[in-house]
């Protein structure tokens, strides 16, 4: 088992649930000061202040971050709020500059987590320090890649670690900027005992509305904190203008969330309800996947029709049965269950393709 230090043991006086707030990007000393003053006036002091200094932008030409100069402005945060500061690092040079400027915690962004070379480079640059590192999930839903990045930091002796769930890029589902996958952070917490996962509703939702709902969901799933982009004038922010909230709104969101810890809940029914909610969500995912699978099956049907291939192809079927059953057994599912499941899916696939064929022949006649 990998041992790491949980957030409360980072030596920064932090306790859960961790609330990280601050702008997507540091823009000017005035902007940083205004945000801090509004946080103070609204009495909504986060556990940690975030600010993007180097911004990984999808397309060139947008604001790519203020760079090292912005780190000097973090003194303003210390002066007004006296809370730890966290920034994103995307390469070894960023990591060195962050260390030189006494940043308290660094995080690795989703676009960096996908690249093991970049992650290793950052880990090597931070080696020998004990700076806490938070790792956002990669852009694609790959738990191994996410775990792998955490392992690279752990392997160089950095033990103050946490993960951040910011959702996954999805070309089809336009409800989210980055689609959440609640089973993945829950799985990470199971396989890496004690690993805390902060939720980032801002990058999941991509707009101001819905941040409360996703934050509440994250708490219901037992995640350990929230990272919410906060700006005094969100509409005029230099990056992610649509999703940032004012300190006033942040306060309302935090006041509305029920922060009970589901898995440590004292009432057994509460725990059962939370677990059932998790099952409901997983079933939704299962149905989405089945829907997607049958859509592909329909495309295969059309292709077979066009090329006068038979609907049932025994070699392919044998291969699917064997390989999936084997994979299922490795995942602790019984062979009998796997076979029944696959027969039932296959039967439905054949029926759909035969129905398609009958319909197209009826049209021809
Ligand atoms: C950010 O936190 O501003 C950011 C760029 O996030 P992500 O890496 O999740 O896209
Ligand atoms: Mn952002």
CSV table of C-alpha atoms and ligand atoms in Angstrom, one decimal:
chain,number,residue,atom,x,y,z
A,1,UNK,CA,0.0,0.0,0.0
A,2,UNK,CA,1.3,3.4,-0.9
A,3,UNK,CA,1.6,5.7,2.1
A,4,UNK,CA,1.0,9.4,1.6
A,5,UNK,CA,0.2,12.4,3.8
A,6,UNK,CA,-3.4,13.5,3.8
A,7,UNK,CA,-4.4,17.2,3.5
A,8,UNK,CA,-4.6,17.6,7.3
A,9,UNK,CA,-1.0,16.5,7.6
A,10,UNK,CA,0.4,18.9,5.0
A,11,UNK,CA,1.5,21.3,7.8
A,12,UNK,CA,-0.7,24.1,6.4
A,13,UNK,CA,-3.4,24.0,9.1
A,14,UNK,CA,-5.9,22.7,6.6
A,15,UNK,CA,-9.0,20.6,7.4
A,16,UNK,CA,-11.8,19.2,5.4
A,17,UNK,CA,-13.8,19.8,3.4
A,18,UNK,CA,-11.2,21.8,1.6
A,19,UNK,CA,-12.5,24.8,-0.2
A,20,UNK,CA,-10.1,26.2,-2.8
A,21,UNK,CA,-11.2,29.5,-4.5
A,22,UNK,CA,-9.7,32.2,-6.6
A,23,UNK,CA,-9.6,33.3,-10.2
A,24,UNK,CA,-9.0,31.1,-13.2
A,25,UNK,CA,-6.1,33.5,-14.0
A,26,UNK,CA,-4.2,36.1,-12.1
A,27,UNK,CA,-4.7,39.2,-14.2
A,28,UNK,CA,-3.4,42.2,-12.2
A,29,UNK,CA,-2.5,43.2,-8.6
A,30,UNK,CA,-5.8,45.2,-8.6
A,31,UNK,CA,-7.8,42.1,-9.6
A,32,UNK,CA,-6.2,39.9,-6.9
A,33,UNK,CA,-6.8,42.6,-4.3
A,34,UNK,CA,-10.4,43.2,-5.2
A,35,UNK,CA,-11.2,39.5,-5.0
A,36,UNK,CA,-9.5,39.2,-1.6
A,37,UNK,CA,-11.3,42.3,-0.2
A,38,UNK,CA,-14.7,41.0,-1.5
A,39,UNK,CA,-14.0,37.6,0.1
A,40,UNK,CA,-13.2,39.4,3.4
A,41,UNK,CA,-16.3,41.6,3.2
A,42,UNK,CA,-18.5,38.6,2.4
A,43,UNK,CA,-16.8,36.7,5.1
A,44,UNK,CA,-16.1,33.8,2.8
A,45,UNK,CA,-12.5,32.9,3.4
A,46,UNK,CA,-11.5,29.7,1.5
A,47,UNK,CA,-9.0,27.2,2.8
A,48,UNK,CA,-6.7,27.9,0.0
A,49,UNK,CA,-6.4,30.6,-2.8
A,50,UNK,CA,-6.0,29.4,-6.4
A,51,UNK,CA,-4.7,31.5,-9.3
A,52,UNK,CA,-3.6,30.4,-12.8
A,53,UNK,CA,-0.2,31.9,-13.6
A,54,UNK,CA,0.5,29.9,-16.7
A,55,UNK,CA,-2.7,29.0,-18.6
A,56,UNK,CA,-2.8,26.0,-20.9
A,57,UNK,CA,-5.2,27.3,-23.6
A,58,UNK,CA,-6.8,25.2,-26.2
A,59,UNK,CA,-6.1,27.6,-29.0
A,60,UNK,CA,-3.1,29.9,-29.3
A,61,UNK,CA,-3.8,33.6,-29.2
A,62,UNK,CA,-5.9,33.7,-26.0
A,63,UNK,CA,-4.5,34.9,-22.7
A,64,UNK,CA,-1.8,32.5,-21.8
A,65,UNK,CA,-1.1,33.7,-18.2
A,66,UNK,CA,0.8,36.5,-16.7
A,67,UNK,CA,3.8,34.4,-15.7
A,68,UNK,CA,6.2,34.8,-12.8
A,69,UNK,CA,5.2,38.4,-12.2
A,70,UNK,CA,1.8,37.1,-11.0
A,71,UNK,CA,3.4,35.1,-8.2
A,72,UNK,CA,4.6,38.4,-6.6
A,73,UNK,CA,1.0,39.4,-6.3
A,74,UNK,CA,0.3,36.5,-4.1
A,75,UNK,CA,1.7,38.6,-1.3
A,76,UNK,CA,-1.6,40.5,-1.5
A,77,UNK,CA,-3.4,37.3,-0.8
A,78,UNK,CA,-1.2,36.6,2.2
A,79,UNK,CA,-1.7,40.1,3.5
A,80,UNK,CA,-5.5,40.1,3.3
A,81,UNK,CA,-6.5,36.5,3.9
A,82,UNK,CA,-3.4,34.8,5.3
A,83,UNK,CA,-4.2,31.5,3.6
A,84,UNK,CA,-2.0,29.1,1.5
A,85,UNK,CA,-1.6,29.7,-2.2
A,86,UNK,CA,-1.8,27.1,-5.0
A,87,UNK,CA,-1.0,27.5,-8.7
A,88,UNK,CA,-0.9,25.2,-11.7
A,89,UNK,CA,2.5,24.1,-13.0
A,90,UNK,CA,2.8,22.6,-16.5
A,91,UNK,CA,6.5,22.0,-16.9
A,92,UNK,CA,9.8,21.9,-14.9
A,93,UNK,CA,10.5,25.6,-15.4
A,94,UNK,CA,7.1,26.5,-13.9
A,95,UNK,CA,7.8,24.1,-10.9
A,96,UNK,CA,11.1,25.8,-10.2
A,97,UNK,CA,9.6,29.3,-10.4
A,98,UNK,CA,6.8,28.2,-8.1
A,99,UNK,CA,9.3,26.9,-5.6
A,100,UNK,CA,11.4,30.0,-5.8
A,101,UNK,CA,8.3,32.1,-5.1
A,102,UNK,CA,7.3,30.0,-2.1
A,103,UNK,CA,4.0,28.8,-3.5
A,104,UNK,CA,2.4,26.5,-0.8
A,105,UNK,CA,0.8,23.9,-3.0
A,106,UNK,CA,1.1,23.2,-6.8
A,107,UNK,CA,-1.4,21.4,-9.0
A,108,UNK,CA,-1.0,19.7,-12.3
A,109,UNK,CA,-3.7,20.4,-14.9
A,110,UNK,CA,-5.7,18.0,-16.9
A,111,UNK,CA,-3.7,18.7,-20.1
A,112,UNK,CA,-0.5,17.9,-18.3
A,113,UNK,CA,-1.7,14.7,-16.5
A,114,UNK,CA,-2.1,13.1,-19.9
A,115,UNK,CA,1.6,13.5,-20.6
A,116,UNK,CA,3.9,11.2,-18.5
A,117,UNK,CA,7.0,13.0,-19.8
A,118,UNK,CA,5.8,16.4,-18.5
A,119,UNK,CA,4.6,14.9,-15.3
A,120,UNK,CA,8.0,13.2,-14.7
A,121,UNK,CA,9.8,16.4,-15.5
A,122,UNK,CA,7.7,18.3,-12.9
A,123,UNK,CA,8.3,15.5,-10.3
A,124,UNK,CA,12.0,15.7,-10.9
A,125,UNK,CA,12.0,19.5,-10.5
A,126,UNK,CA,10.1,19.2,-7.2
A,127,UNK,CA,12.2,16.3,-5.9
A,128,UNK,CA,13.9,17.0,-2.6
A,129,UNK,CA,11.2,19.4,-1.4
A,130,UNK,CA,8.0,18.4,0.5
A,131,UNK,CA,5.6,20.6,-1.4
A,132,UNK,CA,2.1,19.2,-1.6
A,133,UNK,CA,0.9,18.3,-5.1
A,134,UNK,CA,-2.6,18.0,-6.4
A,135,UNK,CA,-3.2,16.1,-9.6
A,136,UNK,CA,-6.2,16.8,-11.8
A,137,UNK,CA,-7.7,13.9,-13.7
A,138,UNK,CA,-6.4,13.6,-17.3
A,139,UNK,CA,-8.7,14.9,-20.2
A,140,UNK,CA,-9.7,11.3,-21.0
A,141,UNK,CA,-11.3,9.0,-18.5
A,142,UNK,CA,-8.2,6.8,-17.8
A,143,UNK,CA,-7.8,6.0,-14.1
A,144,UNK,CA,-4.3,4.4,-14.8
A,145,UNK,CA,-3.1,7.7,-16.3
A,146,UNK,CA,-4.4,9.6,-13.3
A,147,UNK,CA,-2.9,7.2,-10.8
A,148,UNK,CA,0.3,7.0,-12.8
A,149,UNK,CA,0.8,10.8,-12.4
A,150,UNK,CA,0.3,10.5,-8.6
A,151,UNK,CA,2.7,7.6,-8.5
A,152,UNK,CA,5.4,9.6,-10.3
A,153,UNK,CA,5.3,12.2,-7.6
A,154,UNK,CA,5.2,9.6,-4.9
A,155,UNK,CA,8.2,7.8,-6.4
A,156,UNK,CA,10.4,10.9,-6.1
A,157,UNK,CA,9.5,11.2,-2.4
A,158,UNK,CA,6.7,13.7,-2.6
A,159,UNK,CA,4.1,12.3,-0.2
A,160,UNK,CA,1.7,15.2,0.3
A,161,UNK,CA,-0.7,14.3,-2.4
A,162,UNK,CA,-4.3,14.8,-3.4
A,163,UNK,CA,-6.4,14.4,-6.6
A,164,UNK,CA,-8.8,16.7,-8.3
A,165,UNK,CA,-11.8,15.5,-10.3
A,166,UNK,CA,-12.6,18.1,-13.1
A,167,UNK,CA,-14.5,15.9,-15.4
A,168,UNK,CA,-13.6,14.4,-18.8
A,169,UNK,CA,-13.7,15.8,-22.3
A,170,UNK,CA,-16.7,14.3,-24.2
A,171,UNK,CA,-17.3,15.1,-27.8
A,172,UNK,CA,-21.0,14.1,-27.7
A,173,UNK,CA,-22.4,15.2,-24.3
A,174,UNK,CA,-22.9,18.9,-24.5
A,175,UNK,CA,-24.5,19.2,-21.0
A,176,UNK,CA,-21.1,19.6,-19.5
A,177,UNK,CA,-17.8,21.3,-20.4
A,178,UNK,CA,-16.2,18.2,-19.0
A,179,UNK,CA,-18.4,15.3,-18.2
A,180,UNK,CA,-18.1,14.1,-14.6
A,181,UNK,CA,-17.5,10.4,-14.0
A,182,UNK,CA,-18.3,9.8,-10.3
A,183,UNK,CA,-17.3,6.2,-10.2
A,184,UNK,CA,-13.7,7.0,-11.2
A,185,UNK,CA,-12.8,9.2,-8.2
A,186,UNK,CA,-14.7,6.8,-6.0
A,187,UNK,CA,-12.6,3.9,-7.5
A,188,UNK,CA,-9.4,5.9,-7.0
A,189,UNK,CA,-10.3,6.4,-3.3
A,190,UNK,CA,-10.8,2.6,-3.0
A,191,UNK,CA,-7.6,1.5,-4.7
A,192,UNK,CA,-5.4,4.2,-3.2
A,193,UNK,CA,-6.4,4.1,0.5
A,194,UNK,CA,-6.9,7.5,2.0
A,195,UNK,CA,-6.4,9.4,-1.3
A,196,UNK,CA,-8.5,12.6,-1.1
A,197,UNK,CA,-10.3,13.8,-4.2
A,198,UNK,CA,-11.3,17.5,-4.5
A,199,UNK,CA,-14.0,18.3,-7.0
A,200,UNK,CA,-13.7,21.1,-9.5
A,201,UNK,CA,-17.3,21.9,-10.5
A,202,UNK,CA,-16.2,25.0,-12.4
A,203,UNK,CA,-14.5,23.1,-15.1
A,204,UNK,CA,-17.1,20.3,-15.1
A,205,UNK,CA,-20.1,22.7,-15.7
A,206,UNK,CA,-18.3,25.4,-17.7
A,207,UNK,CA,-20.9,28.0,-16.7
A,208,UNK,CA,-22.1,29.6,-13.5
A,209,UNK,CA,-25.4,27.8,-13.3
A,210,UNK,CA,-25.1,24.2,-12.1
A,211,UNK,CA,-22.0,24.7,-9.9
A,212,UNK,CA,-24.1,24.2,-6.7
A,213,UNK,CA,-25.8,21.1,-8.1
A,214,UNK,CA,-22.5,19.5,-9.1
A,215,UNK,CA,-20.8,20.5,-5.8
A,216,UNK,CA,-23.6,18.9,-3.8
A,217,UNK,CA,-23.3,15.7,-5.9
A,218,UNK,CA,-19.6,15.6,-5.2
A,219,UNK,CA,-20.3,15.8,-1.5
A,220,UNK,CA,-22.9,13.1,-1.8
A,221,UNK,CA,-20.3,10.8,-3.5
A,222,UNK,CA,-18.0,11.4,-0.5
A,223,UNK,CA,-15.4,13.7,-2.2
A,224,UNK,CA,-13.2,15.8,0.0
A,225,UNK,CA,-13.5,19.4,-1.1
A,226,UNK,CA,-14.2,21.8,-3.8
A,227,UNK,CA,-12.2,24.0,-6.1
A,228,UNK,CA,-14.4,26.9,-7.4
A,229,UNK,CA,-13.2,29.6,-9.7
A,230,UNK,CA,-14.0,33.0,-8.1
A,231,UNK,CA,-13.6,36.5,-9.6
A,232,UNK,CA,-14.8,39.9,-8.5
A,233,UNK,CA,-16.0,40.7,-12.1
A,234,UNK,CA,-16.6,37.3,-13.8
A,235,UNK,CA,-18.0,38.6,-17.0
A,236,UNK,CA,-14.8,40.5,-17.7
A,237,UNK,CA,-12.4,37.8,-16.6
A,238,UNK,CA,-9.6,37.2,-19.1
A,239,UNK,CA,-10.2,33.4,-19.1
A,240,UNK,CA,-13.2,31.2,-18.3
A,241,UNK,CA,-15.5,34.2,-17.9
A,242,UNK,CA,-18.7,32.1,-18.1
A,243,UNK,CA,-17.9,29.8,-15.2
A,244,UNK,CA,-16.4,32.1,-12.6
A,245,UNK,CA,-18.6,33.2,-9.6
A,246,UNK,CA,-18.3,36.3,-7.4
A,247,UNK,CA,-17.3,35.9,-3.8
A,248,UNK,CA,-20.9,36.7,-2.9
A,249,UNK,CA,-22.2,33.8,-5.0
A,250,UNK,CA,-19.5,31.6,-3.6
A,251,UNK,CA,-20.8,32.3,-0.2
A,252,UNK,CA,-24.3,31.4,-1.2
A,253,UNK,CA,-23.2,28.2,-2.9
A,254,UNK,CA,-21.2,27.1,0.2
A,255,UNK,CA,-24.1,27.9,2.5
A,256,UNK,CA,-26.5,25.9,0.4
A,257,UNK,CA,-24.3,22.7,0.3
A,258,UNK,CA,-25.0,19.9,2.7
A,259,UNK,CA,-21.5,18.9,3.6
A,260,UNK,CA,-22.3,15.8,5.6
A,261,UNK,CA,-19.8,13.1,5.0
A,262,UNK,CA,-21.9,10.3,3.5
A,263,UNK,CA,-19.5,7.4,4.2
A,264,UNK,CA,-19.0,8.4,7.8
A,265,UNK,CA,-22.6,9.3,8.4
A,266,UNK,CA,-24.0,8.3,11.7
A,267,UNK,CA,-27.5,7.4,10.5
A,268,UNK,CA,-27.4,4.0,8.7
A,269,UNK,CA,-30.3,5.1,6.4
A,270,UNK,CA,-28.3,8.1,5.2
A,271,UNK,CA,-25.4,5.9,4.3
A,272,UNK,CA,-27.7,3.5,2.4
A,273,UNK,CA,-29.3,6.5,0.6
A,274,UNK,CA,-25.9,7.7,-0.5
A,275,UNK,CA,-24.8,4.3,-1.7
A,276,UNK,CA,-28.1,4.0,-3.6
A,277,UNK,CA,-27.5,7.3,-5.2
A,278,UNK,CA,-24.1,6.0,-6.3
A,279,UNK,CA,-25.8,2.9,-7.8
A,280,UNK,CA,-28.4,5.1,-9.6
A,281,UNK,CA,-25.6,7.1,-11.2
A,282,UNK,CA,-23.7,4.0,-12.2
A,283,UNK,CA,-26.9,2.5,-13.8
A,284,UNK,CA,-27.4,5.7,-15.7
A,285,UNK,CA,-23.9,5.3,-17.1
A,286,UNK,CA,-24.6,1.6,-17.9
A,287,UNK,CA,-27.7,2.7,-19.9
A,288,UNK,CA,-25.7,5.4,-21.7
A,289,UNK,CA,-23.1,2.9,-22.7
A,290,UNK,CA,-25.7,0.4,-23.9
A,291,UNK,CA,-27.4,3.1,-26.0
A,292,UNK,CA,-24.1,4.0,-27.5
A,293,UNK,CA,-23.2,0.4,-28.2
A,294,UNK,CA,-26.5,-0.3,-30.0
A,295,UNK,CA,-26.0,2.9,-32.1
A,296,UNK,CA,-22.7,1.4,-33.3
A,297,UNK,CA,-24.4,-2.0,-33.8
A,298,UNK,CA,-26.9,-0.2,-36.1
A,299,UNK,CA,-24.1,1.3,-38.1
A,300,UNK,CA,-22.5,-2.1,-38.4
A,301,UNK,CA,-25.9,-3.4,-39.6
A,302,UNK,CA,-26.0,-0.8,-42.3
A,303,UNK,CA,-22.5,-1.6,-43.5
A,304,UNK,CA,-23.3,-5.4,-43.6
A,305,UNK,CA,-26.5,-4.6,-45.7
A,306,UNK,CA,-24.5,-2.5,-48.1
A,307,UNK,CA,-21.9,-5.1,-48.6
A,308,UNK,CA,-24.3,-8.1,-48.6
A,309,UNK,CA,-22.7,-9.6,-45.5
A,310,UNK,CA,-24.7,-11.9,-43.2
A,311,UNK,CA,-26.0,-10.5,-39.9
A,312,UNK,CA,-24.6,-13.4,-37.9
A,313,UNK,CA,-20.8,-14.0,-38.2
A,314,UNK,CA,-19.8,-16.9,-36.1
A,315,UNK,CA,-16.0,-16.2,-35.8
A,316,UNK,CA,-16.6,-12.7,-34.6
A,317,UNK,CA,-19.2,-13.9,-32.1
A,318,UNK,CA,-16.9,-16.6,-30.7
A,319,UNK,CA,-14.1,-14.0,-30.3
A,320,UNK,CA,-16.4,-11.5,-28.5
A,321,UNK,CA,-17.7,-14.2,-26.2
A,322,UNK,CA,-14.3,-15.5,-25.2
A,323,UNK,CA,-12.5,-12.3,-24.8
A,324,UNK,CA,-15.3,-10.5,-22.9
A,325,UNK,CA,-15.9,-13.5,-20.6
A,326,UNK,CA,-12.2,-13.6,-19.8
A,327,UNK,CA,-12.1,-9.9,-19.0
A,328,UNK,CA,-15.2,-10.2,-16.9
A,329,UNK,CA,-13.8,-13.0,-14.9
A,330,UNK,CA,-10.6,-11.0,-14.3
A,331,UNK,CA,-12.9,-8.3,-12.9
A,332,UNK,CA,-14.4,-10.7,-10.5
A,333,UNK,CA,-17.7,-11.4,-12.4
A,334,UNK,CA,-18.8,-15.0,-12.7
A,335,UNK,CA,-18.4,-16.8,-16.0
A,336,UNK,CA,-22.1,-17.8,-16.0
A,337,UNK,CA,-23.2,-14.2,-15.5
A,338,UNK,CA,-20.8,-13.0,-18.2
A,339,UNK,CA,-22.2,-15.6,-20.7
A,340,UNK,CA,-25.8,-14.7,-19.9
A,341,UNK,CA,-25.1,-11.0,-20.2
A,342,UNK,CA,-23.3,-11.4,-23.5
A,343,UNK,CA,-25.9,-13.7,-25.0
A,344,UNK,CA,-28.6,-11.3,-24.1
A,345,UNK,CA,-26.8,-8.3,-25.7
A,346,UNK,CA,-25.9,-10.3,-28.7
A,347,UNK,CA,-29.4,-11.5,-29.2
A,348,UNK,CA,-30.7,-8.0,-29.1
A,349,UNK,CA,-28.0,-6.8,-31.6
A,350,UNK,CA,-28.9,-9.6,-34.1
A,351,UNK,CA,-32.6,-8.8,-33.7
A,352,UNK,CA,-32.0,-5.1,-34.4
A,353,UNK,CA,-29.9,-5.8,-37.5
A,354,UNK,CA,-32.4,-8.3,-38.9
A,355,UNK,CA,-35.2,-5.8,-38.3
A,356,UNK,CA,-33.2,-3.1,-40.1
A,357,UNK,CA,-32.6,-5.6,-43.0
A,358,UNK,CA,-36.4,-6.4,-43.2
A,359,UNK,CA,-37.3,-2.7,-43.2
A,360,UNK,CA,-34.8,-1.9,-45.9
A,361,UNK,CA,-36.0,-4.7,-48.1
A,362,UNK,CA,-39.6,-3.7,-47.6
A,363,UNK,CA,-38.6,-0.2,-48.8
A,364,UNK,CA,-36.9,-1.6,-51.9
A,365,UNK,CA,-40.1,-3.6,-52.9
B,1,LIG,C1,-7.7,25.6,-14.3
B,1,LIG,O1,-7.9,25.1,-13.2
B,1,LIG,O2,-7.9,26.8,-14.6
B,1,LIG,C2,-7.5,24.7,-15.5
B,1,LIG,C3,-6.9,25.1,-16.6
B,1,LIG,O3,-8.1,23.5,-15.3
B,1,LIG,P1,-8.0,22.1,-16.1
B,1,LIG,O4,-6.6,21.6,-16.0
B,1,LIG,O5,-9.0,21.3,-15.2
B,1,LIG,O6,-8.5,22.4,-17.5
B,2,LIG,MN1,-10.1,27.9,-15.6
